N, CA, C and O atoms as CSV, one atom per row, in Angstrom:
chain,resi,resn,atom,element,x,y,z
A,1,UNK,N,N,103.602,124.424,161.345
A,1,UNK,CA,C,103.414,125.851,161.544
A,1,UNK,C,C,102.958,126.474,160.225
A,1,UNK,O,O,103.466,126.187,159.141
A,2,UNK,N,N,102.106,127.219,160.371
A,2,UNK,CA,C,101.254,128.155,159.147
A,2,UNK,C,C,102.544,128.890,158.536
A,2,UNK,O,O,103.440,129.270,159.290
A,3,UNK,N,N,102.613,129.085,157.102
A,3,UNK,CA,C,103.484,130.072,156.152
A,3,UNK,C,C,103.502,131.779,157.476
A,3,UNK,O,O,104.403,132.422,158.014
A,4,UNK,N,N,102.235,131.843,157.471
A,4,UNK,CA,C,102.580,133.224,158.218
A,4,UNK,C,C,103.104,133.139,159.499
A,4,UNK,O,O,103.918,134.038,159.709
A,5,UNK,N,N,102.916,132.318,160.513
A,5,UNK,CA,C,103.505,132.308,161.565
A,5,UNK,C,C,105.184,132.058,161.358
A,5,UNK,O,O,106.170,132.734,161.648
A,6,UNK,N,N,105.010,130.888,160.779
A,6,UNK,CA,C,106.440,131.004,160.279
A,6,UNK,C,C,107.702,132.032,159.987
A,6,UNK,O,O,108.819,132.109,160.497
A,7,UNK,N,N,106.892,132.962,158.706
A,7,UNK,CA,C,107.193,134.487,158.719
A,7,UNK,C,C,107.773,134.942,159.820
A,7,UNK,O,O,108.962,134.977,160.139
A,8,UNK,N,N,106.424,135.424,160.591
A,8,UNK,CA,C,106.653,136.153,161.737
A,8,UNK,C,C,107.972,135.958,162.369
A,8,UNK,O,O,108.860,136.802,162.484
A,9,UNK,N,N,107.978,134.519,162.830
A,9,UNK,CA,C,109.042,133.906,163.368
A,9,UNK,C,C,110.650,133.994,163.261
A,9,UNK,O,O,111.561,133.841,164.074
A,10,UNK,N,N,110.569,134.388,161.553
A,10,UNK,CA,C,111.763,134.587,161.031
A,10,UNK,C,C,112.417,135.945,161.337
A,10,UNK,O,O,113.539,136.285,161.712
A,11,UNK,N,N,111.050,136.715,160.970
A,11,UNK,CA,C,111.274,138.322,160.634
A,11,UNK,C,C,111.774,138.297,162.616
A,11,UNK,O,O,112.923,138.651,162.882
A,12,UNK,N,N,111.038,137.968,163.531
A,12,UNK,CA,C,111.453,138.197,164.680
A,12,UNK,C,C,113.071,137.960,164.994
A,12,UNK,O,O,113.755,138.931,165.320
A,13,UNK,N,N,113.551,136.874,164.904
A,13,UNK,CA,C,115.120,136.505,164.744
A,13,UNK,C,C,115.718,137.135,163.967
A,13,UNK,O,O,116.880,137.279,164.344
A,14,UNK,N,N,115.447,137.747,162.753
A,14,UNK,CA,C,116.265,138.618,161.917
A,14,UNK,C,C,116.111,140.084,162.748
A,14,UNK,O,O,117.068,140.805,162.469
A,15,UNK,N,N,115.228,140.682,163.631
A,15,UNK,CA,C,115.665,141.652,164.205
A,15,UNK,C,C,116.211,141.282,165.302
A,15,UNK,O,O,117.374,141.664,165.179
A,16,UNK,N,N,116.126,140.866,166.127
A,16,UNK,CA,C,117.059,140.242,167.205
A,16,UNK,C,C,118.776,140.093,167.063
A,16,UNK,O,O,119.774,140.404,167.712
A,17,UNK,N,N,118.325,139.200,165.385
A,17,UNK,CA,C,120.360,139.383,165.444
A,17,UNK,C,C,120.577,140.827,164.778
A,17,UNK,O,O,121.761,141.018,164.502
A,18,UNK,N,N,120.211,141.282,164.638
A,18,UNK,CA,C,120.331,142.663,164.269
A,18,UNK,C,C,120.845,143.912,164.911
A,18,UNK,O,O,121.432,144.887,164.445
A,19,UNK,N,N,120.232,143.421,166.791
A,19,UNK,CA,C,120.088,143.936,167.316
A,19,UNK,C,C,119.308,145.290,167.959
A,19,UNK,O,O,119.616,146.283,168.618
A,20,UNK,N,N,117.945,144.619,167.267
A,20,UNK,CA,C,116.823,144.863,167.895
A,20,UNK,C,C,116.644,144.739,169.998
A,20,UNK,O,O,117.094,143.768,170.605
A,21,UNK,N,N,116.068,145.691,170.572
A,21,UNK,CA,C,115.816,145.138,171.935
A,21,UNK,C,C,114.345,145.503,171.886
A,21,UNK,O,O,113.561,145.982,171.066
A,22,UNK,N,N,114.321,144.981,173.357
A,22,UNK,CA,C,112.315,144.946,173.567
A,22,UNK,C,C,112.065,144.596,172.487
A,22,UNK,O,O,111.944,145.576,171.751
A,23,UNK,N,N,111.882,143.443,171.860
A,23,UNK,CA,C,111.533,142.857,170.217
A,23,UNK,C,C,110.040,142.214,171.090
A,23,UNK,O,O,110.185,141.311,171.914
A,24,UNK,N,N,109.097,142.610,170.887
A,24,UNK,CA,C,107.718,141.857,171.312
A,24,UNK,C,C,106.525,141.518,169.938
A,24,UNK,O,O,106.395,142.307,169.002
A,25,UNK,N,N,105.867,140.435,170.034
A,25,UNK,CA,C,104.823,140.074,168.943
A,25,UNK,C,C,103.912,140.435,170.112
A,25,UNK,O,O,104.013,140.463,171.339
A,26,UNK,N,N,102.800,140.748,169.023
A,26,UNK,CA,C,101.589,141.283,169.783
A,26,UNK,C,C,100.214,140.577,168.378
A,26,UNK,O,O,100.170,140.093,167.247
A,27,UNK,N,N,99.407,140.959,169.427
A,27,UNK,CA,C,98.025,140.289,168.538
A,27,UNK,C,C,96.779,141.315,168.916
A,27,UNK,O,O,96.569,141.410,170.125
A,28,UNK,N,N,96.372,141.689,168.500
A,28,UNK,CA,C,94.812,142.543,168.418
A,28,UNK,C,C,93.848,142.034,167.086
A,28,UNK,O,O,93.840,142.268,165.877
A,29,UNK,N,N,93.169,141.327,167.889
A,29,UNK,CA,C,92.181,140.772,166.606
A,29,UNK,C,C,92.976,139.365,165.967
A,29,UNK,O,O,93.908,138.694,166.409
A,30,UNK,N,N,92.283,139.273,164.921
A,30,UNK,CA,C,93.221,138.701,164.152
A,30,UNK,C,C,94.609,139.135,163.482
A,30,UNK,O,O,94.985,138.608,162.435
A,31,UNK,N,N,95.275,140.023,164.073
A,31,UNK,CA,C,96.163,140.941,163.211
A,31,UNK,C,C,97.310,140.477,164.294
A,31,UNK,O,O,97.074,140.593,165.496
A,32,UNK,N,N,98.309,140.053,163.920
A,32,UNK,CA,C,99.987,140.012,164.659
A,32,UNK,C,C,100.933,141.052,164.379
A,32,UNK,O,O,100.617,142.006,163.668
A,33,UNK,N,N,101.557,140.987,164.658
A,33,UNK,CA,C,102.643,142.392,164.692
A,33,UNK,C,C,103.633,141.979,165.654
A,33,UNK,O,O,103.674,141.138,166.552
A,34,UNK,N,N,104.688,143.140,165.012
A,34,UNK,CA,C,106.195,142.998,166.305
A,34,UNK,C,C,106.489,144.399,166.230
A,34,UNK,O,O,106.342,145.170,165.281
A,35,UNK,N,N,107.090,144.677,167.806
A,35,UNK,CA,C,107.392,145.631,168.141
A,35,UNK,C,C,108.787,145.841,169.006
A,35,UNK,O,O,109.087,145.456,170.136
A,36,UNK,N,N,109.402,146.486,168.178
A,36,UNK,CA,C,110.865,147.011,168.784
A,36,UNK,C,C,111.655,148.136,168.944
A,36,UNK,O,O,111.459,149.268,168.503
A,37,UNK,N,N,112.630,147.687,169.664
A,37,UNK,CA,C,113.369,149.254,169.783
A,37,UNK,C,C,114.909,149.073,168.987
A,37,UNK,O,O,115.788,148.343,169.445
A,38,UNK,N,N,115.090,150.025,167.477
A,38,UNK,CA,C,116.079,149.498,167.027
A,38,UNK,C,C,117.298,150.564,167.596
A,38,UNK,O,O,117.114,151.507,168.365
A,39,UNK,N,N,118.785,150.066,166.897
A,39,UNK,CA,C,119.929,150.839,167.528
A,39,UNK,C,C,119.724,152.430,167.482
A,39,UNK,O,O,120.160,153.184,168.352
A,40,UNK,N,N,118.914,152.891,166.214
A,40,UNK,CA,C,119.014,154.086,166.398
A,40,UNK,C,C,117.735,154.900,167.297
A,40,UNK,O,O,117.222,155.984,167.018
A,41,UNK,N,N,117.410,153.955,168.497
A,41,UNK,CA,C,116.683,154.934,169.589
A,41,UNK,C,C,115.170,154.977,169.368
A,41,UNK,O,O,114.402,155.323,170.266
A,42,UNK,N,N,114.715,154.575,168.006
A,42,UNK,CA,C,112.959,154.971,167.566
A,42,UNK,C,C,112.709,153.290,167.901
A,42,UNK,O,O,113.392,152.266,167.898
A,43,UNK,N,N,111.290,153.679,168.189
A,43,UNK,CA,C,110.538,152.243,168.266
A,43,UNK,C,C,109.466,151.918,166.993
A,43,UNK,O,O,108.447,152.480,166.591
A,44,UNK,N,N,109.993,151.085,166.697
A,44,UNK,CA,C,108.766,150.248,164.974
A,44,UNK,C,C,108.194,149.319,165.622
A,44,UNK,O,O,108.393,148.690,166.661
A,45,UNK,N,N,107.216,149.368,164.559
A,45,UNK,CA,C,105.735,148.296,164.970
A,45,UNK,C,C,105.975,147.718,162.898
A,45,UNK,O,O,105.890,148.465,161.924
A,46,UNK,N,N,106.241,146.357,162.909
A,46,UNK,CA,C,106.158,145.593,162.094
A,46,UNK,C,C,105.359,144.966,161.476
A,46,UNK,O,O,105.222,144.025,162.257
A,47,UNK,N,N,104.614,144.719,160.538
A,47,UNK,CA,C,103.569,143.578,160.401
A,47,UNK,C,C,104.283,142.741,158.884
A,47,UNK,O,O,104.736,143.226,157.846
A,48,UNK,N,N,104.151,141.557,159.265
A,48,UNK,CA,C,104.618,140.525,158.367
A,48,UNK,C,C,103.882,139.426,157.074
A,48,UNK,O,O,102.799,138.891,157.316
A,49,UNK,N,N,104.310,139.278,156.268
A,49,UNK,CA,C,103.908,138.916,154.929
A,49,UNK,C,C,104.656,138.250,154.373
A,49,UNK,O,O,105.682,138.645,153.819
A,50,UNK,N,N,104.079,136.624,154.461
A,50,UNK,CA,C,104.705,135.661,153.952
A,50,UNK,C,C,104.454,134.929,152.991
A,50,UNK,O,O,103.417,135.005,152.331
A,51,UNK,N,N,105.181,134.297,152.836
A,51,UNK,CA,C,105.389,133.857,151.186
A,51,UNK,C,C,105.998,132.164,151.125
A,51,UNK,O,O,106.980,132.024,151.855
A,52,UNK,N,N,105.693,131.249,150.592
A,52,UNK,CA,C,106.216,129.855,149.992
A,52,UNK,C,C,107.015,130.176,148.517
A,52,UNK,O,O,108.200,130.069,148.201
A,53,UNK,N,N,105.464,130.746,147.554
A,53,UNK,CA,C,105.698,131.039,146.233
A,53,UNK,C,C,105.118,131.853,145.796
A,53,UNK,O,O,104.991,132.747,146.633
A,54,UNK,N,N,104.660,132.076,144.903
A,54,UNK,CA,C,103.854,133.007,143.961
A,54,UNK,C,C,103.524,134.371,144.450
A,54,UNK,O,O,104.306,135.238,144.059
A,55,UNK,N,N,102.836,134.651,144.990
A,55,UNK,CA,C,102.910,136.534,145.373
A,55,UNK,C,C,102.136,136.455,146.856
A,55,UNK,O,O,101.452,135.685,147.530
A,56,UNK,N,N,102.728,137.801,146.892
A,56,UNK,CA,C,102.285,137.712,148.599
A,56,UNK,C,C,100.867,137.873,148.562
A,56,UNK,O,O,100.341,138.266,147.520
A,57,UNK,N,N,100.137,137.598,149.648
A,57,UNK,CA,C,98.267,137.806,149.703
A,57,UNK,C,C,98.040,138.846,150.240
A,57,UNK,O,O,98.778,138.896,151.225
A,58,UNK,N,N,97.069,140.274,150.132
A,58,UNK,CA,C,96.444,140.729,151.196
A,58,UNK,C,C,95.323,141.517,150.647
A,58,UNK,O,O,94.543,140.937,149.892
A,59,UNK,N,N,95.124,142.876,150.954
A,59,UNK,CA,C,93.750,143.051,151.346
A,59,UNK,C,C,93.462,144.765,150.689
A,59,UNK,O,O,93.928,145.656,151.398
A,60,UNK,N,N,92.907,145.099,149.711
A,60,UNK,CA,C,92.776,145.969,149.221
A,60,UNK,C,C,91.943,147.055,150.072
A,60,UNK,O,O,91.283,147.912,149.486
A,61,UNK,N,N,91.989,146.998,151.217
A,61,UNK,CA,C,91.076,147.421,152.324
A,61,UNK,C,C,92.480,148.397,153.246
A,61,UNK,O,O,92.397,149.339,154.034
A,62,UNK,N,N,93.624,147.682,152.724
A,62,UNK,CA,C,94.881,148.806,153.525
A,62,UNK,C,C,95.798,149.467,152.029
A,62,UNK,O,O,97.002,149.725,152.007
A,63,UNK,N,N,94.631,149.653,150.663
A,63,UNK,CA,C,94.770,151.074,150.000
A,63,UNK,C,C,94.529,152.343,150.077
A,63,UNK,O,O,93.339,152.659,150.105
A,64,UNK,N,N,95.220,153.071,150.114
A,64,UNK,CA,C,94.977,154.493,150.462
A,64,UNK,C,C,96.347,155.450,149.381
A,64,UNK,O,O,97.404,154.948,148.999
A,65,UNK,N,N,95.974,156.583,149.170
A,65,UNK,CA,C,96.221,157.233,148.404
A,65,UNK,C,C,96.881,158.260,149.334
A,65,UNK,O,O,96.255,159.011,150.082
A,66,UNK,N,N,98.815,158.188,149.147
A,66,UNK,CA,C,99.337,159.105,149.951
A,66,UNK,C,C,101.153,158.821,150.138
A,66,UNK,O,O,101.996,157.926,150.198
A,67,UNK,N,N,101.005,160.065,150.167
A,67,UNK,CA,C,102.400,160.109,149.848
A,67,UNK,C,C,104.137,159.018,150.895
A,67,UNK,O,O,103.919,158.504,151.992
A,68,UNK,N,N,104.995,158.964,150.499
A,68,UNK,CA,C,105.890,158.065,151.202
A,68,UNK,C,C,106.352,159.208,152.597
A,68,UNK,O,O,106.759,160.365,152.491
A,69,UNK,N,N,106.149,158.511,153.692
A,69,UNK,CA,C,106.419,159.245,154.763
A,69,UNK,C,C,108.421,158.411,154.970
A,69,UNK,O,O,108.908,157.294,155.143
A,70,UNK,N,N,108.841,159.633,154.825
A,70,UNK,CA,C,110.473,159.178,155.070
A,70,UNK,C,C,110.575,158.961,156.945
A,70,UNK,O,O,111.463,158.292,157.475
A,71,UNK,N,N,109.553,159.630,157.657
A,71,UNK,CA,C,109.957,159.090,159.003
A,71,UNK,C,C,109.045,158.194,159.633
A,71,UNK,O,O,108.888,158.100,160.850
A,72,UNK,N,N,108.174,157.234,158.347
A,72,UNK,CA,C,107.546,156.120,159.519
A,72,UNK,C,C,107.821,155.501,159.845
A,72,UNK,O,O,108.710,154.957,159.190
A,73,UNK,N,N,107.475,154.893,161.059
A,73,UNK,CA,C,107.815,154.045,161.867
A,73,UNK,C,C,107.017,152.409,161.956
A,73,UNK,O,O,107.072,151.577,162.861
A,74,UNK,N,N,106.580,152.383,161.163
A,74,UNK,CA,C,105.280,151.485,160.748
A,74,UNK,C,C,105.433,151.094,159.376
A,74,UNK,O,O,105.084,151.686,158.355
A,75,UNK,N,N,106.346,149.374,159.616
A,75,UNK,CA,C,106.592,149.074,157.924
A,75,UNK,C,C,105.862,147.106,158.152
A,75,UNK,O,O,105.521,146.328,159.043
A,76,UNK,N,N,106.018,147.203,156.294
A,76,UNK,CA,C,105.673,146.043,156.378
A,76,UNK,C,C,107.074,144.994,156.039
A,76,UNK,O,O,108.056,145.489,155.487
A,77,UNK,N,N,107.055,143.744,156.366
A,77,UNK,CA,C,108.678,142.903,156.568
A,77,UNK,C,C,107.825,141.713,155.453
A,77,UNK,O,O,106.904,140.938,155.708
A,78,UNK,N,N,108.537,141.953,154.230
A,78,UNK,CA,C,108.081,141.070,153.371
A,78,UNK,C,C,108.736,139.621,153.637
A,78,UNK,O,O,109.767,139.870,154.262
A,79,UNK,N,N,108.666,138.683,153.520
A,79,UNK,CA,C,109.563,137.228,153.526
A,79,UNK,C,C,109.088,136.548,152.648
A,79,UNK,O,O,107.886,136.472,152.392
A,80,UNK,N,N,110.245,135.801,151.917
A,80,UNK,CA,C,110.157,135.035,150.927
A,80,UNK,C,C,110.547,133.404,151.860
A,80,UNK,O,O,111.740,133.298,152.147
A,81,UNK,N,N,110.034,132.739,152.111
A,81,UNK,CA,C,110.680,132.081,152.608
A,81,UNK,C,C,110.562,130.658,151.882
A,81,UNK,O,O,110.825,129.637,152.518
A,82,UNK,N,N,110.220,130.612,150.739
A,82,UNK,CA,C,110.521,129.745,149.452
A,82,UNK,C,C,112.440,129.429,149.227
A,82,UNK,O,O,113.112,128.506,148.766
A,83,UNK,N,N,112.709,130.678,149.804
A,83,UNK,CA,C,113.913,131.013,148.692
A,83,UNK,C,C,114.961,130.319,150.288
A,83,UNK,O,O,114.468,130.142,151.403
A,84,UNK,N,N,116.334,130.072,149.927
A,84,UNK,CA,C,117.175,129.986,151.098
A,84,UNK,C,C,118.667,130.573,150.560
A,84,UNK,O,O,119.084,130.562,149.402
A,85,UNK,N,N,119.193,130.979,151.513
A,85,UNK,CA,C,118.444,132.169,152.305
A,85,UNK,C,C,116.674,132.693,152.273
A,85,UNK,O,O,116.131,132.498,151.185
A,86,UNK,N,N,115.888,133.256,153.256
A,86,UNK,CA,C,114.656,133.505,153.198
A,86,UNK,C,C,115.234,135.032,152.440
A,86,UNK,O,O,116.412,135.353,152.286
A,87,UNK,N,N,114.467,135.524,152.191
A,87,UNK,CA,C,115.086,137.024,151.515
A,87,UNK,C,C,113.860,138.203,152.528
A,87,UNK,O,O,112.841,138.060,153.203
A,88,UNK,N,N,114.313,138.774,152.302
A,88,UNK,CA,C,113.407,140.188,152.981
A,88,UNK,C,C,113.240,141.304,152.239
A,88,UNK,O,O,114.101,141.799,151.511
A,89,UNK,N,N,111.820,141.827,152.465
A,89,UNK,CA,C,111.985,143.303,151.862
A,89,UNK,C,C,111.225,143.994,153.241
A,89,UNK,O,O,110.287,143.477,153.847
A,90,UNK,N,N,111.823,145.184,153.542
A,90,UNK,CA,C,111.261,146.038,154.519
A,90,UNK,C,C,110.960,147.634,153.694
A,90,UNK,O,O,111.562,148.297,152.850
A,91,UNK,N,N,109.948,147.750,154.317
A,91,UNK,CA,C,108.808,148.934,153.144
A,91,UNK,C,C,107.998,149.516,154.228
A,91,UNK,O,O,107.244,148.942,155.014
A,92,UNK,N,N,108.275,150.678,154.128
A,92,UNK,CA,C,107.148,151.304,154.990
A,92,UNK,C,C,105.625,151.507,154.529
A,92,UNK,O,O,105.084,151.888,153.492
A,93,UNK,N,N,105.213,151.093,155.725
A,93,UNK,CA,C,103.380,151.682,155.468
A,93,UNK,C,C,102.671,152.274,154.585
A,93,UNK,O,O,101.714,151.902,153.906
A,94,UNK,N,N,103.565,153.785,154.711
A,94,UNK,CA,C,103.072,154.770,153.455
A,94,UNK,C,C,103.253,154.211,152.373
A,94,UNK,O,O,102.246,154.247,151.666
A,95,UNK,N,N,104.080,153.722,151.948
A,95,UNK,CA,C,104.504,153.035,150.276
A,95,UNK,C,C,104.014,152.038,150.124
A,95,UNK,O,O,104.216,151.638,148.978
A,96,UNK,N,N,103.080,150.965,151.072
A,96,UNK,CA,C,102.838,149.975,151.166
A,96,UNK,C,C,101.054,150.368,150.660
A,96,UNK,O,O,100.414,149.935,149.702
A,97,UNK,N,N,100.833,150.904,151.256
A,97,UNK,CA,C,99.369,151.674,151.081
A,97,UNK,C,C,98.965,152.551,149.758
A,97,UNK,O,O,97.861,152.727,149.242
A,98,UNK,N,N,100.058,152.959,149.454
A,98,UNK,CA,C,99.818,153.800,148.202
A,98,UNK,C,C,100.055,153.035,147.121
A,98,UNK,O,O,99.356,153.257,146.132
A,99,UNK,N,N,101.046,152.003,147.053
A,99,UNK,CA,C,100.948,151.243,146.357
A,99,UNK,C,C,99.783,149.976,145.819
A,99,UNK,O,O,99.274,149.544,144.785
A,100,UNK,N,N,99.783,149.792,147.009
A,100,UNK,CA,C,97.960,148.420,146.833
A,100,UNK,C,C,96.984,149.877,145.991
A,100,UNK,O,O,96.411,149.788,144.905
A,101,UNK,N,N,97.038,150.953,146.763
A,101,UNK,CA,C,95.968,151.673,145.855
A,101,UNK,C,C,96.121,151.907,144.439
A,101,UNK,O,O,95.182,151.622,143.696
A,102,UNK,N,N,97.222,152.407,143.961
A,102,UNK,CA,C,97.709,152.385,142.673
A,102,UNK,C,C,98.165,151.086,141.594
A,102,UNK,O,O,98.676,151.029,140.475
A,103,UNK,N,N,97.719,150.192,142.508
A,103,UNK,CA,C,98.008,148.834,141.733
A,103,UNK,C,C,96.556,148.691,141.638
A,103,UNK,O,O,96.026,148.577,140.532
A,104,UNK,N,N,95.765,148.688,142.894
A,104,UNK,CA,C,94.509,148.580,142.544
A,104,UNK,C,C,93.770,149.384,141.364
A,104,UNK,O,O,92.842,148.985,140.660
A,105,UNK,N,N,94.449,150.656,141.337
A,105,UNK,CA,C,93.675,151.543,140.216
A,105,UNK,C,C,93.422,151.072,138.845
A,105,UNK,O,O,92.429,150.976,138.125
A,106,UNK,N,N,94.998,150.748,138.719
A,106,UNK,CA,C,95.666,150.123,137.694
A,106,UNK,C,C,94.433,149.011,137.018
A,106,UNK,O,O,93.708,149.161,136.034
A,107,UNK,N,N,94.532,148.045,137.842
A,107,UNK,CA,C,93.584,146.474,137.743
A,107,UNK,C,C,92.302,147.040,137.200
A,107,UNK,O,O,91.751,146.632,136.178
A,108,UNK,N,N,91.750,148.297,138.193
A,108,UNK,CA,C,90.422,148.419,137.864
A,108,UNK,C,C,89.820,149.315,136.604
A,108,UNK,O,O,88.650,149.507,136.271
A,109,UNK,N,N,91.159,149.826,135.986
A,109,UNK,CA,C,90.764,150.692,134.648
A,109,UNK,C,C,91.047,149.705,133.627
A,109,UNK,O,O,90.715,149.922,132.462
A,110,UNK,N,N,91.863,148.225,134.106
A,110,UNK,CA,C,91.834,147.635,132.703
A,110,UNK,C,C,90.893,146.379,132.454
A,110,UNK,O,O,90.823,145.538,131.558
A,111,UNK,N,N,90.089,146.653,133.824
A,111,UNK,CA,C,88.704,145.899,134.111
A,111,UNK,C,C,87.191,146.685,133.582
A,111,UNK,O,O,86.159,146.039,133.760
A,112,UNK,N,N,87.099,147.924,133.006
A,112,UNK,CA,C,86.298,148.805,133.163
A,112,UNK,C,C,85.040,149.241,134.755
A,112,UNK,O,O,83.834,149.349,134.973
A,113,UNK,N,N,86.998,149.408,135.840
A,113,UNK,CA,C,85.910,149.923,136.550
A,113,UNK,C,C,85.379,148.505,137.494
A,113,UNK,O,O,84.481,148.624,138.328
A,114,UNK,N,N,85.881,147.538,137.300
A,114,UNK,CA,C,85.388,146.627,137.692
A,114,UNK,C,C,86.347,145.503,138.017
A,114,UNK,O,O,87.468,145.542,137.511
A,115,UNK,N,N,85.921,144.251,139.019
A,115,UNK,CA,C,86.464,143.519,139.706
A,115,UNK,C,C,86.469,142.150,138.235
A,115,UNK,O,O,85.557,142.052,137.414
A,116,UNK,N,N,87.603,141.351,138.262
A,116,UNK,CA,C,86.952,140.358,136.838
A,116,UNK,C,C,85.909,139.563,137.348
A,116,UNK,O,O,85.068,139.653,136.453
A,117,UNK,N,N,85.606,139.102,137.906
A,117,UNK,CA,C,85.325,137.998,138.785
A,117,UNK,C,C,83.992,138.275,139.438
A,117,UNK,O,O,82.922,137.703,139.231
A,118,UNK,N,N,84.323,139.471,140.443
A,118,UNK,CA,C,83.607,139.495,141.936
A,118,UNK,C,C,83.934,140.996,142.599
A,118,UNK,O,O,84.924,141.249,143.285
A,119,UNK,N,N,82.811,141.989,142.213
A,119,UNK,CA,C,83.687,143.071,142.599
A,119,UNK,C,C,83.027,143.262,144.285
A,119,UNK,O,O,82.599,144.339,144.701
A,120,UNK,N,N,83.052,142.309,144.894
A,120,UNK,CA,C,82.989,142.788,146.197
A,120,UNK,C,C,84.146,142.092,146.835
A,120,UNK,O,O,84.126,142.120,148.065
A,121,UNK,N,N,85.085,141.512,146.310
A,121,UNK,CA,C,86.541,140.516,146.520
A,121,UNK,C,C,87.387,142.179,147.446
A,121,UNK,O,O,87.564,143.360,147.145
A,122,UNK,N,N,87.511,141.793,147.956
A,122,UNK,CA,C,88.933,142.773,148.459
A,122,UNK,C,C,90.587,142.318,148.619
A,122,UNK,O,O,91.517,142.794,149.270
A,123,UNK,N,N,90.430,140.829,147.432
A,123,UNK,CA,C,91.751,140.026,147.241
A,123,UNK,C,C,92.732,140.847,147.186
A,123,UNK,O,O,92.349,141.490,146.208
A,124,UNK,N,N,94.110,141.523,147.603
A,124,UNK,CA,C,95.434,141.315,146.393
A,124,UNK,C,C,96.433,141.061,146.211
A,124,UNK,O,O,97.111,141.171,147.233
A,125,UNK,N,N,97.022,140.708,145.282
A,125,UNK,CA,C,98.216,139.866,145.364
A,125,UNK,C,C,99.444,141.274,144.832
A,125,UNK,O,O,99.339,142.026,143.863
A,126,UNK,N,N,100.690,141.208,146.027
A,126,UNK,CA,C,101.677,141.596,145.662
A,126,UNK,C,C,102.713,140.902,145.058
A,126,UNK,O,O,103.255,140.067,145.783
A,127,UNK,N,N,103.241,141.045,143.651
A,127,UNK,CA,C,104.634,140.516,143.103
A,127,UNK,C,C,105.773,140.881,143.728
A,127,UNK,O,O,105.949,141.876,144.432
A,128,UNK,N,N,106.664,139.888,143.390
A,128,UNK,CA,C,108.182,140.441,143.665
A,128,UNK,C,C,108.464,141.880,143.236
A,128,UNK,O,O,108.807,142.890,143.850
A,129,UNK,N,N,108.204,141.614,141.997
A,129,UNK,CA,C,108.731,143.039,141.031
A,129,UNK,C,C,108.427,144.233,141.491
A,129,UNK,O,O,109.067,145.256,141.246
A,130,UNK,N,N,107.096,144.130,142.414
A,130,UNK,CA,C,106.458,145.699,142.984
A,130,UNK,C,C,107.304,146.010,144.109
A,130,UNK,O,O,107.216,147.187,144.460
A,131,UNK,N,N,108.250,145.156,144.903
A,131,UNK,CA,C,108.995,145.320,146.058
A,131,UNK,C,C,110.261,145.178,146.269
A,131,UNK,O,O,110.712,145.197,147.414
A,132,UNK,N,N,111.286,144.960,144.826
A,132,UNK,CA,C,111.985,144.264,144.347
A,132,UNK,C,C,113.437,145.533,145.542
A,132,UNK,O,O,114.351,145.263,146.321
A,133,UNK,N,N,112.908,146.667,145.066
A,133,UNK,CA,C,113.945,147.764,145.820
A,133,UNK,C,C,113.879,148.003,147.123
A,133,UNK,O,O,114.969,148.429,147.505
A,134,UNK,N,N,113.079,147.924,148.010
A,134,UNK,CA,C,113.298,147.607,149.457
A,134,UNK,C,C,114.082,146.391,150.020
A,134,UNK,O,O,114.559,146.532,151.146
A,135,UNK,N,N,114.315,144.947,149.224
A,135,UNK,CA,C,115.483,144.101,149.759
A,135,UNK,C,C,116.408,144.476,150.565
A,135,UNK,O,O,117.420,145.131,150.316
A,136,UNK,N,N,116.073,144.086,151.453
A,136,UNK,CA,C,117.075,143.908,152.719
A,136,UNK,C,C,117.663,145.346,153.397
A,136,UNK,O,O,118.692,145.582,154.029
A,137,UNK,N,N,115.908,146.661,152.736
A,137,UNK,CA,C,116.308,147.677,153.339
A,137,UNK,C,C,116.288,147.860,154.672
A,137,UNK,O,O,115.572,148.786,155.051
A,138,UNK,N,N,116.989,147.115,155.671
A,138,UNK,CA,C,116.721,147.530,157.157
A,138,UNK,C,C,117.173,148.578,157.518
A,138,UNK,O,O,116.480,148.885,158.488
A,139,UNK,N,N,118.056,149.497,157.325
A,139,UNK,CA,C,118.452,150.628,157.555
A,139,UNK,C,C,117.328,151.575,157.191
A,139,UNK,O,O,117.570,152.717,157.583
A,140,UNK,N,N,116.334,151.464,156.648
A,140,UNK,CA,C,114.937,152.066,156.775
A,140,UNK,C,C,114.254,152.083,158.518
A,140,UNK,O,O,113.721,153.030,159.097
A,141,UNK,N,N,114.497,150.761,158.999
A,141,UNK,CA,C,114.023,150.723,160.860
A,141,UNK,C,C,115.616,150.679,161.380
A,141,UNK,O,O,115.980,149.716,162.054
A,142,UNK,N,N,116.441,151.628,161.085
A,142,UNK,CA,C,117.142,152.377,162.359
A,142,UNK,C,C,118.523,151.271,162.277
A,142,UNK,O,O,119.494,151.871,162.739
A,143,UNK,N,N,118.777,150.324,161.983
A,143,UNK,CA,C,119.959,149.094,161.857
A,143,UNK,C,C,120.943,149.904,160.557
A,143,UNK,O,O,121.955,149.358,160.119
C-alpha cells in the first residue's frame, strides 16, 4: 500500500475510534478525502498527508493569503507514520493555505524572487516544526 493510502487509512480509524459517524472516503479526480459527522453535530471534509520521513510533500498551488477561519470545517490530518505511535496533526484549511503562502514568500525573497532550480516547480515541502502545535488537535473537528 502507497505511504498516502496508508495515511488515509489510519486517519480514517483514528476518527472512527473517536467516534466519528457517517465517516466516508471519497475521490474526485485525483484528490481523496474523508468525510464525517463528528460528536459535536458539524460535518468535516478531511484531506490527508502522509509521511515515512522527512517532510510532508505538496503543492504551492493550495497557497493563498488569508486569515485563520476559527469555524472551518475543512482541515488537513497530517500523519507521521514513520513514528509509532503514528502521530497526528489536525490544521485547518485556512492555516494550511496561508501558511504554504507565507512559507512560499519566505523561499522566494531569499531566492531573489525566484524558484532555485525551476521556477515553474509548484513543489513544497512542509516540516514538522511548521505544524508542531496542532498535534493531536482533534478538538478543532468537534471530538
Amino acid at each position: 500500500m502507497k505511504t498516502a493510502e496508508s495515511g488515509q487509512v489510519k486517519v480514517f480509524q483514528k476518527l472512527v475510534s473517536l467516534g466519528a459517524k457517517n465517516v466516508q472516503n471519497h475521490k474526485e479526480g485525483n484528490r481523496s478525502f474523508i468525510t464525517f459527522d463528528a460528536p459535536d453535530g458539524r460535518h468535516y471534509k478531511v484531506t490527508t498527508r502522509a509521511k515515512t520521513a522527512g517532510t510532508w510533500q505538496t503543492s504551492t498551488n493550495y497557497a493563498a493569503s488569508c486569515p485563520l477561519n476559527e469555524n472551518d470545517n475543512e482541515f488537513w490530518v497530517f500523519i507521521d507514520l514513520g513514528r509509532e505511535p503514528s502521530a497526528f496533526y489536525v490544521v485547518p484549511i485556512s492555516w494550511v493555505k496561508n501558511d504554504i503562502f507565507n512559507a512560499h514568500q519566505d523561499y522566494l525573497r531569499k531566492h531573489n524572487g525566484h524558484r532555485a532550480l525551476n521556477d515553474q516547480s509548484t513543489h513544497h515541502a512542509i516540516p514538522v516544526k511548521r505544524i508542531t502545535a496542532w498535534k493531536d488537535a482533534w478538538a478543532k473537528m468537534g471530538f
